[in-house]
Coordinates of C-alpha atoms in Angstrom, one line a residue:
M1 CA -4.5 6.5 13.1
V2 CA -3.6 3.2 14.9
R3 CA -1.5 0.2 14.2
R4 CA -3.1 -3.3 14.2
G5 CA -1.1 -6.1 15.2
S6 CA -1.3 -9.5 13.9
D7 CA -3.8 -10.5 16.7
G8 CA -6.0 -7.3 15.6
V9 CA -5.2 -5.3 18.8
M10 CA -5.0 -1.6 18.1
T11 CA -1.8 -0.1 19.3
G12 CA 0.1 3.2 19.2
K13 CA -1.3 6.5 18.0
L14 CA -0.1 9.4 15.7
S15 CA -0.8 12.9 16.3
E16 CA -3.8 14.8 14.7
T17 CA -2.0 16.7 12.5
S18 CA 0.0 13.5 11.3
A19 CA -3.1 11.5 11.1
A20 CA -4.7 14.2 8.8
R21 CA -1.5 14.1 6.4
K22 CA -1.7 10.4 6.4
G23 CA -5.5 10.9 5.5
Q24 CA -4.6 13.2 2.5
W25 CA -2.3 10.8 1.1
M26 CA -4.7 7.9 1.3
D27 CA -7.3 10.2 -0.1
H28 CA -4.7 10.7 -3.3
A29 CA -4.3 6.8 -3.5
M30 CA -8.1 6.3 -3.6
I31 CA -8.2 8.7 -6.6
L32 CA -5.7 6.3 -8.3
A33 CA -7.8 3.6 -7.5
K34 CA -11.0 4.9 -8.9
K35 CA -8.8 5.5 -12.1
A36 CA -8.0 1.8 -12.0
A37 CA -11.6 0.8 -12.0
D38 CA -12.6 3.1 -14.6
L39 CA -10.2 1.2 -16.8
G40 CA -11.6 -2.1 -15.6
E41 CA -8.6 -2.9 -13.4
V42 CA -9.2 -3.9 -9.7
P43 CA -9.3 -0.7 -8.0
V44 CA -6.0 -0.2 -6.1
G45 CA -3.8 3.0 -6.0
A46 CA -0.4 3.5 -4.3
L47 CA 1.8 6.1 -3.7
I48 CA 5.6 6.6 -2.3
I49 CA 6.4 9.6 -0.2
S50 CA 10.0 10.3 0.0
P51 CA 12.0 11.0 3.5
T52 CA 11.2 14.7 3.1
G53 CA 7.4 14.3 2.6
E54 CA 7.3 14.7 -1.0
L55 CA 5.3 12.6 -3.4
L56 CA 8.0 10.4 -5.2
A57 CA 5.9 8.0 -7.3
E58 CA 2.3 7.2 -7.9
A59 CA 0.4 4.1 -10.0
H60 CA -2.9 2.2 -9.9
N61 CA -3.2 -1.5 -11.0
E62 CA -2.2 -2.1 -14.6
V63 CA -2.5 -5.9 -14.7
I64 CA -5.0 -6.0 -17.6
S65 CA -4.2 -2.9 -19.5
G66 CA -0.3 -3.7 -19.1
L67 CA -0.7 -7.3 -19.8
D68 CA 1.8 -7.9 -16.6
P69 CA 0.8 -10.2 -13.9
A70 CA 3.0 -8.3 -11.7
G71 CA 1.3 -5.0 -12.5
H72 CA 0.2 -4.2 -9.1
A73 CA 0.0 -0.8 -8.0
E74 CA 2.7 -1.3 -5.2
I75 CA 5.1 -2.7 -7.5
L76 CA 4.7 -0.1 -10.1
A77 CA 4.9 2.7 -7.6
L78 CA 8.1 1.0 -6.0
R79 CA 9.7 0.7 -9.5
R80 CA 9.2 4.5 -10.2
A81 CA 10.1 5.6 -6.9
A82 CA 13.5 3.5 -7.3
K83 CA 14.3 5.3 -10.5
K84 CA 13.4 8.6 -8.9
F85 CA 15.4 7.9 -5.8
G86 CA 18.0 6.6 -7.7
S87 CA 18.3 3.7 -5.7
E88 CA 16.5 0.2 -5.4
R89 CA 16.5 0.6 -1.6
L90 CA 13.8 3.3 -0.7
T91 CA 15.0 3.6 2.7
G92 CA 13.2 6.1 4.9
C93 CA 10.2 6.4 2.4
D94 CA 6.6 5.4 2.9
L95 CA 3.9 3.7 0.8
Y96 CA 0.3 4.2 0.9
V97 CA -1.9 1.8 -0.7
T98 CA -5.5 1.3 -0.6
L99 CA -5.7 -2.5 -0.1
E100 CA -3.5 -4.8 2.2
P101 CA -0.7 -5.8 -0.1
C102 CA -0.4 -9.5 -1.2
T103 CA 2.6 -11.8 -0.9
M104 CA 4.4 -10.5 -4.1
C105 CA 4.2 -6.9 -3.0
A106 CA 4.9 -7.6 0.8
A107 CA 8.1 -9.2 -0.3
A108 CA 8.9 -6.0 -2.8
I109 CA 8.3 -3.7 0.0
S110 CA 10.4 -5.6 2.1
F111 CA 13.2 -5.8 -0.4
A112 CA 12.6 -1.9 -1.4
R113 CA 13.2 -1.3 2.7
I114 CA 10.2 0.8 3.0
R115 CA 9.9 2.6 6.1
R116 CA 6.1 2.6 6.6
L117 CA 3.4 0.8 5.1
Y118 CA 0.0 2.4 5.3
F119 CA -3.1 0.7 3.7
A120 CA -6.9 1.1 3.7
A121 CA -8.8 -2.0 3.4
F122 CA -8.1 -5.4 5.1
D123 CA -7.9 -8.2 2.6
V124 CA -9.1 -11.6 4.3
K125 CA -8.7 -13.5 1.0
T126 CA -5.3 -12.5 -0.7
G127 CA -3.6 -9.9 1.8
A128 CA -0.5 -11.1 3.4
V129 CA 0.2 -8.5 5.8
E130 CA -2.3 -8.7 8.6
N131 CA -3.8 -11.7 6.8
G132 CA -2.8 -15.0 5.2
V133 CA 1.0 -15.6 5.3
R134 CA 1.5 -12.5 7.4
F135 CA 4.9 -12.0 5.4
F136 CA 6.5 -9.4 7.5
N137 CA 6.2 -11.8 10.8
A138 CA 8.1 -14.5 9.0
D139 CA 11.8 -15.1 10.2
T140 CA 12.9 -15.3 6.7
C141 CA 11.8 -11.7 6.1
H142 CA 14.6 -9.4 5.7
H143 CA 13.0 -5.9 6.6
N144 CA 9.7 -5.4 8.4
P145 CA 8.2 -1.9 7.8
E146 CA 6.0 -0.3 10.6
V147 CA 2.6 -1.0 9.4
Y148 CA -0.7 0.9 9.7
G149 CA -4.0 -0.5 8.4
G150 CA -7.7 0.7 8.4
I151 CA -6.8 4.3 7.0
G152 CA -10.0 5.2 5.0
E153 CA -11.1 1.6 5.0
A154 CA -14.8 2.2 4.5
A155 CA -14.4 4.0 1.3
A156 CA -11.5 1.5 0.0
A157 CA -13.8 -1.5 0.9
G158 CA -16.8 0.0 -0.5
L159 CA -15.0 0.8 -4.0
L160 CA -13.9 -2.7 -4.0
K161 CA -17.2 -4.2 -3.2
S162 CA -19.0 -1.9 -5.8
F163 CA -16.3 -3.0 -8.3
F164 CA -16.6 -6.7 -8.2
A165 CA -20.7 -6.6 -7.6
A166 CA -20.8 -4.9 -10.8
R167 CA -19.0 -7.6 -12.4
R168 CA -21.1 -10.6 -11.2

């Protein structure tokens, strides 16, 4: 697993054992994304891992089914994790999501004080982490998580492409 800087250069590397575990969590997020697609939602899945390595919360997009413009997988997972964690600050927790977060989700991730953000597919259109506004690089951003992108990118991008191709 590698971290991609805002310039696209890969930096840093995690151990093979650590990378394998990260891949398993992203595989779980992909299952959630597929559930979203089956419901007609944009296929995005997210989960929050506690500081002790346990699954704290999970979610998939529920914008349409929940009649909620903020029903993004990341937002829903953060809400559920905060209730279970007993705090609005998820210090030490990690977030896995199948698509690069948008600006709204990046702000929520920052406010929740997420330790590490792992995402699969890059989103050049509405992503706000490595693309677009690059929210965590802004001077006004309160908290910057460690960011690791491209984990399981091919599978996540393929799911999104097939989902949107079927609707055109």
